Short mmCIF file of C-alpha atoms in Angstrom, two decimals:
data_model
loop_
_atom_site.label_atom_id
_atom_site.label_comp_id
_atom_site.label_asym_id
_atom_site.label_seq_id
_atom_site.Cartn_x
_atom_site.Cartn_y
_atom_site.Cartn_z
CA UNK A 20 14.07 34.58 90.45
CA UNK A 21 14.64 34.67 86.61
CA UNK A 22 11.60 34.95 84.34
CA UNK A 23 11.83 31.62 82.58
CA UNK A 24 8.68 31.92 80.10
CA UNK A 25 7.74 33.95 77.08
CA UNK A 26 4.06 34.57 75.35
CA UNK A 27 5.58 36.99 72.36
CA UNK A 28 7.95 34.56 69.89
CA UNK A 29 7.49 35.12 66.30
CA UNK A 30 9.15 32.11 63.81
CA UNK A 31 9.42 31.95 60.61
CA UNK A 32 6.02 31.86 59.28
CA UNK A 33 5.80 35.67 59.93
CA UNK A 34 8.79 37.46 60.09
CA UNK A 35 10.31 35.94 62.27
CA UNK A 36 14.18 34.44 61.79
CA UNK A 37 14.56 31.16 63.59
CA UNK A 38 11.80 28.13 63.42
CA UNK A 39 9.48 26.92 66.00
CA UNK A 40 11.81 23.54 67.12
CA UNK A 41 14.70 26.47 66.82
CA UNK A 42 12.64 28.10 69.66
CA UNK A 43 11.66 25.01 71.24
CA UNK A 44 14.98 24.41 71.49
CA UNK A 45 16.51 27.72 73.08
CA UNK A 46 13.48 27.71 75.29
CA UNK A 47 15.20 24.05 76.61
CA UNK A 48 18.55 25.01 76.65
CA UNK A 49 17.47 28.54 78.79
CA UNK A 50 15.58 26.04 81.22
CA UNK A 51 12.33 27.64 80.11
CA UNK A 52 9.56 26.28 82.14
CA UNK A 53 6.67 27.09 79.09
CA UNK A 54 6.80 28.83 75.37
CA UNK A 55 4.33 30.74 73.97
CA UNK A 56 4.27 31.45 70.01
CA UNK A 57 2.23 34.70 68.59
CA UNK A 58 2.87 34.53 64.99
CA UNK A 59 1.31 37.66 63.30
CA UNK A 60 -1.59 36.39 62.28
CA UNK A 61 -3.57 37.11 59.36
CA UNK A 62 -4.78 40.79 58.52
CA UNK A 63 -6.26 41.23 55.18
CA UNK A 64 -3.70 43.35 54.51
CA UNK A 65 0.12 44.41 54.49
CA UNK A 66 1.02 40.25 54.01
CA UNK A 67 5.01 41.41 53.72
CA UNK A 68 5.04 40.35 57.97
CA UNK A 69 1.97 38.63 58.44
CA UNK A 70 0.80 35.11 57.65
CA UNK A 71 -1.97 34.60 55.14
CA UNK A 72 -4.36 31.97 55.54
CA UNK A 73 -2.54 28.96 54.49
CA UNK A 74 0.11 29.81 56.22
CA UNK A 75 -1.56 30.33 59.75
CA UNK A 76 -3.08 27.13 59.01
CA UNK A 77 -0.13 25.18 58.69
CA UNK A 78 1.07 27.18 62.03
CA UNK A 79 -1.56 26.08 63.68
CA UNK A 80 -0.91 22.63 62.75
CA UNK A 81 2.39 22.60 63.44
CA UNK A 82 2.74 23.94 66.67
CA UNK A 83 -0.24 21.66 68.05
CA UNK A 84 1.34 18.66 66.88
CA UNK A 85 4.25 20.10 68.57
CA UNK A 86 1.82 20.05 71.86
CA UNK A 87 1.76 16.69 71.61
CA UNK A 88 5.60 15.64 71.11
CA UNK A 89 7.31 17.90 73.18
CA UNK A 90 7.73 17.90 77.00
CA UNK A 91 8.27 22.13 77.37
CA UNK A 92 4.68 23.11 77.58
CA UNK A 93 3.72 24.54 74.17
CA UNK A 94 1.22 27.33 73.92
CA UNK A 95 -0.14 28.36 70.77
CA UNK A 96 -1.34 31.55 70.17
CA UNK A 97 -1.30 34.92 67.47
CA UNK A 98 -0.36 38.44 67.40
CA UNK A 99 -4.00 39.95 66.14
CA UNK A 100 -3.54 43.48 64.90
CA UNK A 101 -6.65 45.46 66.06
CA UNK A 102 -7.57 46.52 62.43
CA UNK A 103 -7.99 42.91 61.58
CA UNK A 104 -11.43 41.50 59.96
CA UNK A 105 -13.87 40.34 62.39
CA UNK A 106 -14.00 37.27 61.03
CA UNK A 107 -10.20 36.54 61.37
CA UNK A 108 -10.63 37.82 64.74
CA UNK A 109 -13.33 34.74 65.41
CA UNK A 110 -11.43 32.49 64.58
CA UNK A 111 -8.11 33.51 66.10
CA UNK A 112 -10.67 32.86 69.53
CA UNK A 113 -12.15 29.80 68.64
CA UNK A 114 -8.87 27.86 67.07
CA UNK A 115 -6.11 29.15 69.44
CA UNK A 116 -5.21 29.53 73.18
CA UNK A 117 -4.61 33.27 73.37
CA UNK A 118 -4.26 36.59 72.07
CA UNK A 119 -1.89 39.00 72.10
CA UNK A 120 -3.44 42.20 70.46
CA UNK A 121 -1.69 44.96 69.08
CA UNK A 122 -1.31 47.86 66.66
CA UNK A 123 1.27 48.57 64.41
CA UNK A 124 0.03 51.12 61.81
CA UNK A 125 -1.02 54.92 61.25
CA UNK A 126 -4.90 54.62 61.28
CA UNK A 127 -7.08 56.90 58.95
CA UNK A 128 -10.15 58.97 60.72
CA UNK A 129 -12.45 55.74 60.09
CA UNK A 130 -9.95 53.73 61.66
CA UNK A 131 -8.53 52.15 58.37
CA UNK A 132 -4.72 51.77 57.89
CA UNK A 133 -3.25 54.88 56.36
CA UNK A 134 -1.25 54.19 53.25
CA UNK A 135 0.81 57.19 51.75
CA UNK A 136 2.47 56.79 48.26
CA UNK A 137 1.11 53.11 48.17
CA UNK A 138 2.70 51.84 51.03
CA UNK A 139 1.38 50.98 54.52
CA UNK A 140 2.38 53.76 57.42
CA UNK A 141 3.71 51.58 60.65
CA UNK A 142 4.68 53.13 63.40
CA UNK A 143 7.26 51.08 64.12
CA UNK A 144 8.63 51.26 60.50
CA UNK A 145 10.21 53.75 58.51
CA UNK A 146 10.59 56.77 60.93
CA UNK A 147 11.27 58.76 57.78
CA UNK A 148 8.05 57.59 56.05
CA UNK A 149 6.07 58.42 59.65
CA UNK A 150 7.82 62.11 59.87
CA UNK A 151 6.20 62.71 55.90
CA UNK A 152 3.27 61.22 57.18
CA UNK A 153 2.99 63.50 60.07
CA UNK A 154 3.79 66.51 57.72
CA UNK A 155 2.01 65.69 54.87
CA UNK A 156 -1.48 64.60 56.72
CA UNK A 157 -1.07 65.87 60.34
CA UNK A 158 0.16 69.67 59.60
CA UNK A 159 3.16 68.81 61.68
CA UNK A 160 1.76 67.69 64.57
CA UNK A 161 3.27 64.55 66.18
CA UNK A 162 1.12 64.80 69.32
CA UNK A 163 -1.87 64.57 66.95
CA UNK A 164 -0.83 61.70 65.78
CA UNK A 165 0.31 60.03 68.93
CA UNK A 166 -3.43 60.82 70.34
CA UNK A 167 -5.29 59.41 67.40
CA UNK A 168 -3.03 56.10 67.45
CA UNK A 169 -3.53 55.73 71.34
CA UNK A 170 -7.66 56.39 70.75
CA UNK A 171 -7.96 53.55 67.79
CA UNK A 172 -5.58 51.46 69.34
CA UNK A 173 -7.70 51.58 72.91
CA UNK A 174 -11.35 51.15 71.39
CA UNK A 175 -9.43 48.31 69.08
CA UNK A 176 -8.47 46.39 72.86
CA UNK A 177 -11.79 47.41 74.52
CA UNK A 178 -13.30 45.68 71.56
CA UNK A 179 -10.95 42.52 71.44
CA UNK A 180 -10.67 42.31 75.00
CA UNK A 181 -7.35 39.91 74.45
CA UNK A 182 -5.44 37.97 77.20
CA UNK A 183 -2.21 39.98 76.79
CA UNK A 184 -2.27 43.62 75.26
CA UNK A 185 1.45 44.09 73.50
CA UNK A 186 4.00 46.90 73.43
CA UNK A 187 1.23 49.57 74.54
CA UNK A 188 3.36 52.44 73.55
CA UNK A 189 5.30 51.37 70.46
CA UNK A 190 4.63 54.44 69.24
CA UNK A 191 7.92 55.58 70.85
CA UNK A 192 10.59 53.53 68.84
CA UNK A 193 10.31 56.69 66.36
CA UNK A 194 9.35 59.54 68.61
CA UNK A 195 12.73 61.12 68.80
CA UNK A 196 14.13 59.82 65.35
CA UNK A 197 11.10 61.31 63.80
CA UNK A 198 11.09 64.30 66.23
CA UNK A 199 7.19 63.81 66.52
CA UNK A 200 6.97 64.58 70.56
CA UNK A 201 8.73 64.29 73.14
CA UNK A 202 7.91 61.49 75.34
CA UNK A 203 9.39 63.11 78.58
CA UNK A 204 6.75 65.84 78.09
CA UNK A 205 4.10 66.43 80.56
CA UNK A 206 1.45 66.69 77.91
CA UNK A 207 2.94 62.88 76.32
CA UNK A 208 2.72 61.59 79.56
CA UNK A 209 -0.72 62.59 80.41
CA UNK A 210 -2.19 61.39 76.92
CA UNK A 211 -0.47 57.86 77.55
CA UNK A 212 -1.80 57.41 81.13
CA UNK A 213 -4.99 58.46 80.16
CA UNK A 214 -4.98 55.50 77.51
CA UNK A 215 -3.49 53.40 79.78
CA UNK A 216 -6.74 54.38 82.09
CA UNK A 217 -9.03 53.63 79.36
CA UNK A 218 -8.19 49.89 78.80
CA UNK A 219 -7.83 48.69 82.58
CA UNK A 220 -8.90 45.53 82.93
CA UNK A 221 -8.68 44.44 79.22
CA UNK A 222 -6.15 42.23 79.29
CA UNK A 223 -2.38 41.65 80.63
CA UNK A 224 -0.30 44.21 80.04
CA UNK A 225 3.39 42.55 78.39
CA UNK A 226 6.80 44.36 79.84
CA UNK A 227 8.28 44.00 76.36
CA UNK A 228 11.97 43.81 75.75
CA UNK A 229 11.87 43.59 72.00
CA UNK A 230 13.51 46.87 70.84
CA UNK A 231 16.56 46.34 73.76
CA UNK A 232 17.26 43.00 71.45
CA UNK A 233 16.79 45.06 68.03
CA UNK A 234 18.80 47.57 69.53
CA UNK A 235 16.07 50.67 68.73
CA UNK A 236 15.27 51.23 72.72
CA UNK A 237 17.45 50.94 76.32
CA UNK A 238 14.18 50.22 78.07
CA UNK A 239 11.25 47.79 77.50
CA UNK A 240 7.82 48.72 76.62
CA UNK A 241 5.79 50.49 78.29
CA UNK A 242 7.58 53.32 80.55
CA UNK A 243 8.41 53.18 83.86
CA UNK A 244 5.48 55.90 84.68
CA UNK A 245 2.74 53.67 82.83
CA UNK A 246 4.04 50.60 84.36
CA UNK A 247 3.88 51.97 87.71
CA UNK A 248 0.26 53.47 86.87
CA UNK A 249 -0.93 50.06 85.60
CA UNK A 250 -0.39 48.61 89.48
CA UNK A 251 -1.74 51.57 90.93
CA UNK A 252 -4.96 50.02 88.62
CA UNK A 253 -4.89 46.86 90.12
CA UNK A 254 -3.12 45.73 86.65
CA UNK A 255 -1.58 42.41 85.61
CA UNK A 256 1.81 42.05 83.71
CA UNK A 257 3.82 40.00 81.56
CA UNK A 258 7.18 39.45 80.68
CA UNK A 259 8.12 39.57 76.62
CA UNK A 260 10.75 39.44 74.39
CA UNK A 261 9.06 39.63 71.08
CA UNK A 262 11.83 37.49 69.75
CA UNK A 263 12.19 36.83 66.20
CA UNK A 264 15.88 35.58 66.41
CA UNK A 265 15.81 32.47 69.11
CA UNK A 266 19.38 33.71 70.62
CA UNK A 267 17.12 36.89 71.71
CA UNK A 268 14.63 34.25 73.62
CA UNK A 269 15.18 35.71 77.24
CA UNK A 270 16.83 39.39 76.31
CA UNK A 271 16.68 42.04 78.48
CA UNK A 272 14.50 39.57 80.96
CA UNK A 273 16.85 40.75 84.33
CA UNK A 274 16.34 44.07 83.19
CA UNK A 275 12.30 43.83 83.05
CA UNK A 276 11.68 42.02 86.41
CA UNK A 277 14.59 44.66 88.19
CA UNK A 278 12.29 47.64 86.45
CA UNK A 279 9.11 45.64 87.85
CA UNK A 280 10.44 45.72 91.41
CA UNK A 281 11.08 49.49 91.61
CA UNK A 282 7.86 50.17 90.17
CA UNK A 283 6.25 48.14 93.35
CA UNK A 284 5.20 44.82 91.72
CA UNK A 285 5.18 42.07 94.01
CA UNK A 286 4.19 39.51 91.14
CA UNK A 287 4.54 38.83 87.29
CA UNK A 288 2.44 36.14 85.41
CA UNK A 289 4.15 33.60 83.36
CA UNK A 290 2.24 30.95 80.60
CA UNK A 291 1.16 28.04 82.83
CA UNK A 292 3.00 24.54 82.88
CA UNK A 293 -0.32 22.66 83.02
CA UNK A 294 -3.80 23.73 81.52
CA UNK A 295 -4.43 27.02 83.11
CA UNK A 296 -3.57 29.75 80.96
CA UNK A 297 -1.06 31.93 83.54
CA UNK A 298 0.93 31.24 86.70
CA UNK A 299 2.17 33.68 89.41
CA UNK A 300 5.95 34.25 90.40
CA UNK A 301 7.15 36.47 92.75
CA UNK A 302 8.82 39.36 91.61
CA UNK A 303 12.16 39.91 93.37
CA UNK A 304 15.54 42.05 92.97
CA UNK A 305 18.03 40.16 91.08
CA UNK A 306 21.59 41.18 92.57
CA UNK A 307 24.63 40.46 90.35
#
């Protein structure tokens, strides 16, 4: 079967580079049976990606008018970053239809985002700017780092408990670039299953394609072993593209449910057609 849904669309009230009828649109023409949008939603900080208020409000707006006019079943929901204010997280849960929670930045020992010569420090951003990070703050050490992300980015979905948990282990687009560990390692590998361990049953876990259609990454997020681990859990997935371009609607989707069969899934969850939040589809080899 081909995957023909998607929770993780960014448009052009973010940073995203096609509109919402753009995606609306491709969704249509792909035969999409439902489209989720996850605009980053407001922070209280770093705005240069995220919507501000007025801007998520007019989203919101949007989009639910677009509920109403369009015959693809619309769902409308945000990309929360777990250092967002408590307040914005509220409202995210009162005003929308789901969360997708995630983490994007270096955190500080209290859990703030670290900033470095007045500039946020993603970890999906510069991977120059992370290795000075890593040198200038973490004596060198990359695993340091990588442990301290996965810790405040676990309490942060423990906390938030979100329906989907996105790109658990981002923190590999700059691993190698930045030479900060190596994720083949045995002592990588146990620190990211052990996260993995700590937020089973928080949410469903997204198979994200994202960085195939940016070209940073071969393989989706998370790893084969952590996928494979998340069943063994009795875990739910997800299939992504974190698309910010509308041509990349559907990338890399063959590739996810073919790396969902060899890891033993027998089923993926898609965004409902009706009013319940998720469907099940079989998960099956694709041949061709």
């Amino acid at each position: 079967m081909r995957f023909l849904s998607n929770a993780h669309t960014h448009t052009t009230y973010c940073d995203g580079k096609s509109t919402a009828r753009q995606m609306i649109e491709k969704a249509k023409e792909l035969g999409f049976t439902s489209l989720g949008f996850s605009g980053h939603g407001e922070q209280g900080f770093d705005s240069n990606y995220a919507m501000d208020d007025g801007r998520e409000l007019a989203y919101v707006q949007e989009l639910r008018a677009l509920q109403q006019t369009e015959d693809l079943r619309i769902w409308v929901g945000v990309e929360e970053d777990i250092l967002a204010p408590e307040l914005v997280k509220a409202r995210h849960r009162k005003q929308l239809d789901y969360v997708l929670s995630s983490s994007h930045y270096v955190h500080n020992a209290d859990g703030s985002p670290a900033v470095m010569d007045g500039e946020f420090v993603a970890i999906d951003g510069s991977s120059a700017q992370l290795r000075r990070y890593v040198d200038r703050f973490m004596d060198g050490d990359g695993m340091a780092m990588a442990k301290h992300y996965y810790d405040v980015f676990c309490a942060g979905i423990r906390e938030a408990k979100p329906q989907i948990i996105g790109h658990f282990d981002l923190i590999r687009k700059n691993a190698v670039k930045a030479q900060l560990f190596d994720e083949n390692a045995p002592a990588y590998r146990r620190l990211a299953l052990d996260a993995l361990e700590n937020i089973r049953g928080m949410g469903v876990l997204e198979v994200n394609t994202g960085a195939m259609a940016r070209g940073y990454m071969d393989t989706p997020y998370p790893l084969p072993e952590l996928l494979g681990a998340w069943r063994e859990m009795g875990g739910e997935v997800t299939i992504t593209s974190d698309c910010h371009n509308a041509e990349y609607l559907s990338y890399g989707f063959d590739t996810a449910m073919r790396l969902l069969c060899r890891t033993g899934y027998r089923r993926v969850l898609a965004l409902g057609r009706g009013s319940e939040l998720w469907e099940e589809h079989r998960v099956a080899l694709l041949r061709g």
